[in-house]
mmCIF file of C-alpha atoms in Angstrom:
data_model
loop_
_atom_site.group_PDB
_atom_site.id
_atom_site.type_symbol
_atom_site.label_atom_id
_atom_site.label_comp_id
_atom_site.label_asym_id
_atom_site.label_seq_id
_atom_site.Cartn_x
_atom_site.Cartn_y
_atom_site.Cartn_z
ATOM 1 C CA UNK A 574 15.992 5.290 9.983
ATOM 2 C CA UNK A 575 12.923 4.175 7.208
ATOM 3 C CA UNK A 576 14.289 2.005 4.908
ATOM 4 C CA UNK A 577 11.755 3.593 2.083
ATOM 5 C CA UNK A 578 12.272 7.888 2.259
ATOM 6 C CA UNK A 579 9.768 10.084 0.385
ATOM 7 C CA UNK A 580 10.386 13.478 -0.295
ATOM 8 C CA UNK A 581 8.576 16.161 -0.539
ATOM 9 C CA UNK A 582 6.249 15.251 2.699
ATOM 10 C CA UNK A 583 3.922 18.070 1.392
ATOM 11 C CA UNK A 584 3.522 19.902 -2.436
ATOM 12 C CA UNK A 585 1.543 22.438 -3.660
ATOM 13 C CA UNK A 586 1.617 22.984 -7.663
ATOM 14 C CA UNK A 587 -0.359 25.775 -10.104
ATOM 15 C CA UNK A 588 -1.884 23.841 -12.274
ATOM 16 C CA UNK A 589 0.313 22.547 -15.450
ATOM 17 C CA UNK A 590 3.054 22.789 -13.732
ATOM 18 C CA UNK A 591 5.554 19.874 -13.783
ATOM 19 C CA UNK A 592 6.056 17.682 -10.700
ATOM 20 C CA UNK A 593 8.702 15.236 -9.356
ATOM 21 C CA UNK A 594 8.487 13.234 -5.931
ATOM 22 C CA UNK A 595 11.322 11.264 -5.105
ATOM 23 C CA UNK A 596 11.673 7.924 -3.302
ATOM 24 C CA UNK A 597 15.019 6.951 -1.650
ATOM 25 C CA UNK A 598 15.169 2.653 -0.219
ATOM 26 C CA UNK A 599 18.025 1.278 1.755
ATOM 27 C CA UNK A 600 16.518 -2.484 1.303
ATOM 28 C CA UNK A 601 17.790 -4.598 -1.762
ATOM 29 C CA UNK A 602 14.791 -5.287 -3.923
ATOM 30 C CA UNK A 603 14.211 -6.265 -7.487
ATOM 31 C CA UNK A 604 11.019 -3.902 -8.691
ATOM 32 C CA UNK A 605 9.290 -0.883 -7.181
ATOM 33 C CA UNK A 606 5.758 0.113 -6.915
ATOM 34 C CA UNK A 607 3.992 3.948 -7.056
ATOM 35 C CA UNK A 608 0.540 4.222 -5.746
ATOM 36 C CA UNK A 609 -2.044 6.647 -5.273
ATOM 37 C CA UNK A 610 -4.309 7.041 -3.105
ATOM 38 C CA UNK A 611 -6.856 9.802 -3.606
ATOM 39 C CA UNK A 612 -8.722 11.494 -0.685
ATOM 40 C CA UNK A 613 -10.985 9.237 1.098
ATOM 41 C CA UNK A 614 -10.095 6.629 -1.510
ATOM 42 C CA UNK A 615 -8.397 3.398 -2.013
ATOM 43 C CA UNK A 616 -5.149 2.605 -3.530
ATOM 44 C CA UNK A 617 -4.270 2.069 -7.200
ATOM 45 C CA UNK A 618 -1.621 1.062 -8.722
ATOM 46 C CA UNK A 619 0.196 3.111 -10.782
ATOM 47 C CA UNK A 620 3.747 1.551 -11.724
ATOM 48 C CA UNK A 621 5.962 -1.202 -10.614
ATOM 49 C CA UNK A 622 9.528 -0.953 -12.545
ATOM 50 C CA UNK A 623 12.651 -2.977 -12.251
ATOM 51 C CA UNK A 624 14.452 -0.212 -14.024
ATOM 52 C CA UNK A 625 14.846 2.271 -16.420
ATOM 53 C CA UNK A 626 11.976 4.771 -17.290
ATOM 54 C CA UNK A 627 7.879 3.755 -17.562
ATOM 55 C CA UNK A 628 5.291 5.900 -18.539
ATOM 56 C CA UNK A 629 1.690 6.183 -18.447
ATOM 57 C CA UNK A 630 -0.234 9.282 -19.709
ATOM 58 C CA UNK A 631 1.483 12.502 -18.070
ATOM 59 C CA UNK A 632 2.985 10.147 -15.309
ATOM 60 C CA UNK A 633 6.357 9.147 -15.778
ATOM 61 C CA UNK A 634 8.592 6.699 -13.031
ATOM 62 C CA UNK A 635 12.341 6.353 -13.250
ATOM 63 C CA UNK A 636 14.577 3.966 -11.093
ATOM 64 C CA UNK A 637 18.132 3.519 -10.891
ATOM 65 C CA UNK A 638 18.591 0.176 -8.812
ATOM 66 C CA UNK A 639 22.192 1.143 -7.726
ATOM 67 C CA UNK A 640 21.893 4.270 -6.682
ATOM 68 C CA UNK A 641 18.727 2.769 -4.564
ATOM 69 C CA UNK A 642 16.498 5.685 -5.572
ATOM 70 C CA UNK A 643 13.303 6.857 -7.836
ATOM 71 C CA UNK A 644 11.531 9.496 -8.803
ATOM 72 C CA UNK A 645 7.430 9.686 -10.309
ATOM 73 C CA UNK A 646 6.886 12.681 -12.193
ATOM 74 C CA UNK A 647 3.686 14.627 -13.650
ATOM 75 C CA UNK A 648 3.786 16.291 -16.210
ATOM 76 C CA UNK A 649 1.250 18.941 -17.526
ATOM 77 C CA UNK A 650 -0.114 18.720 -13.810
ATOM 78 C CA UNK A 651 -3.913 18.768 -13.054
ATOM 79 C CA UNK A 652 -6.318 19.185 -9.852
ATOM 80 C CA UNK A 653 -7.566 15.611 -10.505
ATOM 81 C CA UNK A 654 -4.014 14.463 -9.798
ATOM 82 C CA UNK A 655 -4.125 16.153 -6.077
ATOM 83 C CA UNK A 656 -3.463 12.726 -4.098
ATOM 84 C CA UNK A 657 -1.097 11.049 -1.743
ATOM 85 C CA UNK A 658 1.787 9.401 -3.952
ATOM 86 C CA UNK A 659 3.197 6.160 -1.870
ATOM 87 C CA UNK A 660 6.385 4.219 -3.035
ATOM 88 C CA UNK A 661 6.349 0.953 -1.737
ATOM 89 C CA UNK A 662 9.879 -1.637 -1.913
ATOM 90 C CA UNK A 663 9.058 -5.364 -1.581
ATOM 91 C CA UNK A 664 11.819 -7.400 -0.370
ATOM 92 C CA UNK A 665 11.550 -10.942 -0.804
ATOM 93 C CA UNK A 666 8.836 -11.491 1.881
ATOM 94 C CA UNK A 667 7.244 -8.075 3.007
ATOM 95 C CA UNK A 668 6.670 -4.221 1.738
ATOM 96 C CA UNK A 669 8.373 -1.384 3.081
ATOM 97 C CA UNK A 670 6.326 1.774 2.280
ATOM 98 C CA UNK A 671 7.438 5.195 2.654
ATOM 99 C CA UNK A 672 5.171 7.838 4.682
ATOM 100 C CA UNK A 673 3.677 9.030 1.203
ATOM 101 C CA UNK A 674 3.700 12.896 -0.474
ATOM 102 C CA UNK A 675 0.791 14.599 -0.586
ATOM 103 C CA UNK A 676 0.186 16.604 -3.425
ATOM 104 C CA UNK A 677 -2.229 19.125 -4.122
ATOM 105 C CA UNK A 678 -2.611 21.109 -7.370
ATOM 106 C CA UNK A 679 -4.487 24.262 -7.596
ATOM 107 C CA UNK A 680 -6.413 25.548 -10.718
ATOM 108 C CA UNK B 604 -8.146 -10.284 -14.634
ATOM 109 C CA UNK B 605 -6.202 -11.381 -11.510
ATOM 110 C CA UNK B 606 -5.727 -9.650 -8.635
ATOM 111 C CA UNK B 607 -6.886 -8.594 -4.896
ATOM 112 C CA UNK B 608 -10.022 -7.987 -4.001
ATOM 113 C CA UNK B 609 -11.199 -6.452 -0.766
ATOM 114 C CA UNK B 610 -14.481 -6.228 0.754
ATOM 115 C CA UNK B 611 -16.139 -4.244 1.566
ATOM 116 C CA UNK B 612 -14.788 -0.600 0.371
ATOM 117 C CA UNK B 613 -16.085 1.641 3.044
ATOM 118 C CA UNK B 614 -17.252 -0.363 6.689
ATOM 119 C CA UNK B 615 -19.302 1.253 9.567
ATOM 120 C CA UNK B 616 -19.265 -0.373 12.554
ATOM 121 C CA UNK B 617 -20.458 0.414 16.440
ATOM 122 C CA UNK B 618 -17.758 0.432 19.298
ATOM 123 C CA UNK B 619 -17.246 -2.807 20.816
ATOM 124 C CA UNK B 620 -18.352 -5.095 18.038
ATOM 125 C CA UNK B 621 -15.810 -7.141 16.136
ATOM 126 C CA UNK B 622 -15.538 -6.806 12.459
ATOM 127 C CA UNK B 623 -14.022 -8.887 10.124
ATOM 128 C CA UNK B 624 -12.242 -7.427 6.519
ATOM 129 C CA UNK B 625 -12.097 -9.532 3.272
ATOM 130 C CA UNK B 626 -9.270 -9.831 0.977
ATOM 131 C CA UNK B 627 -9.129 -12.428 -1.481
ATOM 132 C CA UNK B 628 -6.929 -12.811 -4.594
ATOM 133 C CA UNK B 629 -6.404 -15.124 -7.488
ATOM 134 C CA UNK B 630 -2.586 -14.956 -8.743
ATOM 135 C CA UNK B 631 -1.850 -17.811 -6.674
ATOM 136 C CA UNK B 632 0.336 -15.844 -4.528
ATOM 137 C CA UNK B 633 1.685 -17.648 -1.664
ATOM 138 C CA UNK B 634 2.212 -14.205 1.247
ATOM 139 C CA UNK B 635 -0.486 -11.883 1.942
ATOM 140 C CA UNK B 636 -0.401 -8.896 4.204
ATOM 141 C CA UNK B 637 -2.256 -6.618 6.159
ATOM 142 C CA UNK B 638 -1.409 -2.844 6.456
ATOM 143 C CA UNK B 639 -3.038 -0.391 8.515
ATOM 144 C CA UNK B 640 -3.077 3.238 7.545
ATOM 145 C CA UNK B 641 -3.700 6.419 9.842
ATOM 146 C CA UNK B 642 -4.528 10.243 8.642
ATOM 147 C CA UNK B 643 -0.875 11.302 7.892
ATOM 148 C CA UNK B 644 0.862 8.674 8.495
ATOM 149 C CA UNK B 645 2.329 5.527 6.129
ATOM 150 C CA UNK B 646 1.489 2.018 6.015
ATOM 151 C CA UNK B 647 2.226 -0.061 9.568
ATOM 152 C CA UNK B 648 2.336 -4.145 9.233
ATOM 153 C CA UNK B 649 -0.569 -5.717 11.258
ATOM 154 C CA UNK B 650 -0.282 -9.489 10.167
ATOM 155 C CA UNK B 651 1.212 -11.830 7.745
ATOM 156 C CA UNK B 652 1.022 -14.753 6.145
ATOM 157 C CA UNK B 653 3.537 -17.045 4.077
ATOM 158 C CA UNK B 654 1.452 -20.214 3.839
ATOM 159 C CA UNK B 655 -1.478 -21.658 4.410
ATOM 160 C CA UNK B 656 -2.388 -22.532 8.188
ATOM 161 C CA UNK B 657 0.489 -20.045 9.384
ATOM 162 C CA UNK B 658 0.717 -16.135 10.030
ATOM 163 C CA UNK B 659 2.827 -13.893 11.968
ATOM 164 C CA UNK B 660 2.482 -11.054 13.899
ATOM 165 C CA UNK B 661 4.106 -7.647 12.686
ATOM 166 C CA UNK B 662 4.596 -4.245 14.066
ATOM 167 C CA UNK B 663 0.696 -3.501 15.484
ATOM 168 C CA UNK B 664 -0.865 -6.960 15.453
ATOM 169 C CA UNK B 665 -2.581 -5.918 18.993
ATOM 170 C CA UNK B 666 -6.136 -6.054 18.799
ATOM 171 C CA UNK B 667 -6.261 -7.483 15.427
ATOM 172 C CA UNK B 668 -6.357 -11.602 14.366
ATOM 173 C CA UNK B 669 -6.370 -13.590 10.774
ATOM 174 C CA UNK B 670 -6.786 -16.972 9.544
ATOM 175 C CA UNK B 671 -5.009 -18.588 6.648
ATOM 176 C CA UNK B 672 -7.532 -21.689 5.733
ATOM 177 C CA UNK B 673 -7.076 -21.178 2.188
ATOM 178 C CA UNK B 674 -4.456 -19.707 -0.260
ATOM 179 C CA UNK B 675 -6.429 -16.997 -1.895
ATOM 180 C CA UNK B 676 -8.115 -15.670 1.354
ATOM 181 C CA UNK B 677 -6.953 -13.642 4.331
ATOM 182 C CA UNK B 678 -9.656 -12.223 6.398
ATOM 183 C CA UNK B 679 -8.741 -9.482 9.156
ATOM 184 C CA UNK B 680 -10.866 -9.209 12.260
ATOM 185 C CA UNK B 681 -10.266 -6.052 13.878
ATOM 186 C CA UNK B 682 -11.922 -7.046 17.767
ATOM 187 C CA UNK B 683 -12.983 -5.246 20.243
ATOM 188 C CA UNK B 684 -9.789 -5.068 22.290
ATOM 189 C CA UNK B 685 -8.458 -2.718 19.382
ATOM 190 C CA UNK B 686 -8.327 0.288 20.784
ATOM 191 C CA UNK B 687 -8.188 2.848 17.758
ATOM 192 C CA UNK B 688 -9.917 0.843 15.184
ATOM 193 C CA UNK B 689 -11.177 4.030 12.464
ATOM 194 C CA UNK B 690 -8.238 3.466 9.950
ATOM 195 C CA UNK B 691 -7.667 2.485 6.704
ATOM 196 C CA UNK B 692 -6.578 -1.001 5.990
ATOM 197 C CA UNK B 693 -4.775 -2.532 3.153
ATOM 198 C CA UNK B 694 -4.356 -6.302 1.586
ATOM 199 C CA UNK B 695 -1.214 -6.644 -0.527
ATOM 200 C CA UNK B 696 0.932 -10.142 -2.089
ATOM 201 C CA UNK B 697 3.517 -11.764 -2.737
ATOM 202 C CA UNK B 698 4.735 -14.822 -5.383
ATOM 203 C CA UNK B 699 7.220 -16.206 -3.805
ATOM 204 C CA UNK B 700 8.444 -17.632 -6.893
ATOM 205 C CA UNK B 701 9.455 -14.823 -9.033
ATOM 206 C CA UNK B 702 10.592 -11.530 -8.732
ATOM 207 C CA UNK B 703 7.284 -9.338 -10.320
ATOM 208 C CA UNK B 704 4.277 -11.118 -8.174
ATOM 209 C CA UNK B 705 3.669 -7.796 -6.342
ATOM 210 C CA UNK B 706 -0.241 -6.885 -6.085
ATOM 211 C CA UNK B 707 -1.980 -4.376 -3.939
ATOM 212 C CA UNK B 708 -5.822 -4.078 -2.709
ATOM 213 C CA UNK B 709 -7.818 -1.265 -2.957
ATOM 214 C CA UNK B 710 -8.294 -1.148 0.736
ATOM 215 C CA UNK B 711 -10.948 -0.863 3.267
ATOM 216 C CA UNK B 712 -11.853 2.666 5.142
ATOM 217 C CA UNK B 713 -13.364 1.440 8.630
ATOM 218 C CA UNK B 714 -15.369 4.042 10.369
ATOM 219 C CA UNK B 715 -16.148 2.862 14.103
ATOM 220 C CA UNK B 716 -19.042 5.167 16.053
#
């Protein structure tokens, strides 16, 4: 069993639409991290919460620290947010990722 | 601003020759970490490092070695014994200190021919 599960693997969204991926950890951790990674690309950094709601733009990230889960949602989607979407828990001396969504919006 | 860097962002390299990855950061984080990435799949630990002059193997450290001379730098040298070495490879850290000293690289795409 991963410690960090991502679902959905795979999404396809019309454009506008609204998005959530969801990130399930079994590890006890004090803050969690979303990245992106786009095509070809690097990774960025797009939250790291503790708890409660953050929200950047159209992206929003939610975590509830007992129920060990959280979810990163897009709102209003776009094309130039197709990307792989990685949660990543950090324990007290290493990362556990999970396997990442990849999301693809169509026009 | 602090953070990681890592150096270069895209590496070509011929089979057989060794090649070494740079990650550097300035938070005065204490662990650093290499990741290794494949098409499809999620991050796998190569090699880590909790203090300076010490590292430890992780899951896929075959193929790969590190050095940890100084605290803000932990170079990767994927050699030639690596078998599959066209991934995608990641630097993250850790303050050891506190609960929020997270940081991420951008990573480095290596391209072997």
């Amino acid at each position: 069993k991963n410690e960090v599960e991502q679902s959905p693997q795979n999404l396809t969204a019309q454009e506008g639409e609204f998005i959530t991926i969801n990130c399930s950890y079994s590890v006890g951790i004090s803050a969690l991290h979303w990245l992106q990674q786009h095509p070809g690309g690097g990774i960025v950094s797009l939250f790291m919460l503790s708890s409660g709601k953050k929200k950047h733009g159209r992206l929003i990230a939610t975590i509830n620290i007992q129920e060990k889960h959280s979810s990163l949602h897009i709102t209003a989607s776009h094309p130039r947010d197709s990307a792989v979407y990685i949660c990543a828990a950090p324990t007290g001396n290493q990362f556990y990722f999970g396997t990442g969504t990849s999301l693809t919006v169509i026009p | 601003d602090g953070g990681i860097t890592q150096s270069p962002k895209y590496l070509f390299r011929k089979e057989g020759q060794n090649v070494t990855l740079s990650c550097e950061q300035n938070l005065n984080h204490d662990a650093m970490y290499w990741y290794r990435q494949d098409p499809g799949q999620g991050l796998r630990l190569i090699y880590y490092s909790q203090i300076v002059n010490d590292f430890q193997k992780g899951d896929i450290a075959e193929g790969y070695s590190v050095s940890r001379e100084k605290k803000e730098s932990f170079p990767l040298t994927v050699t030639s014994a690596q078998k599959n070495p066209t991934a995608f490879y990641l630097c993250a850290s850790i303050w050891t200190g506190g609960p929020y000293g997270y940081t991420f690289g951008s990573g480095t795409r290596l391209t072997v021919v």
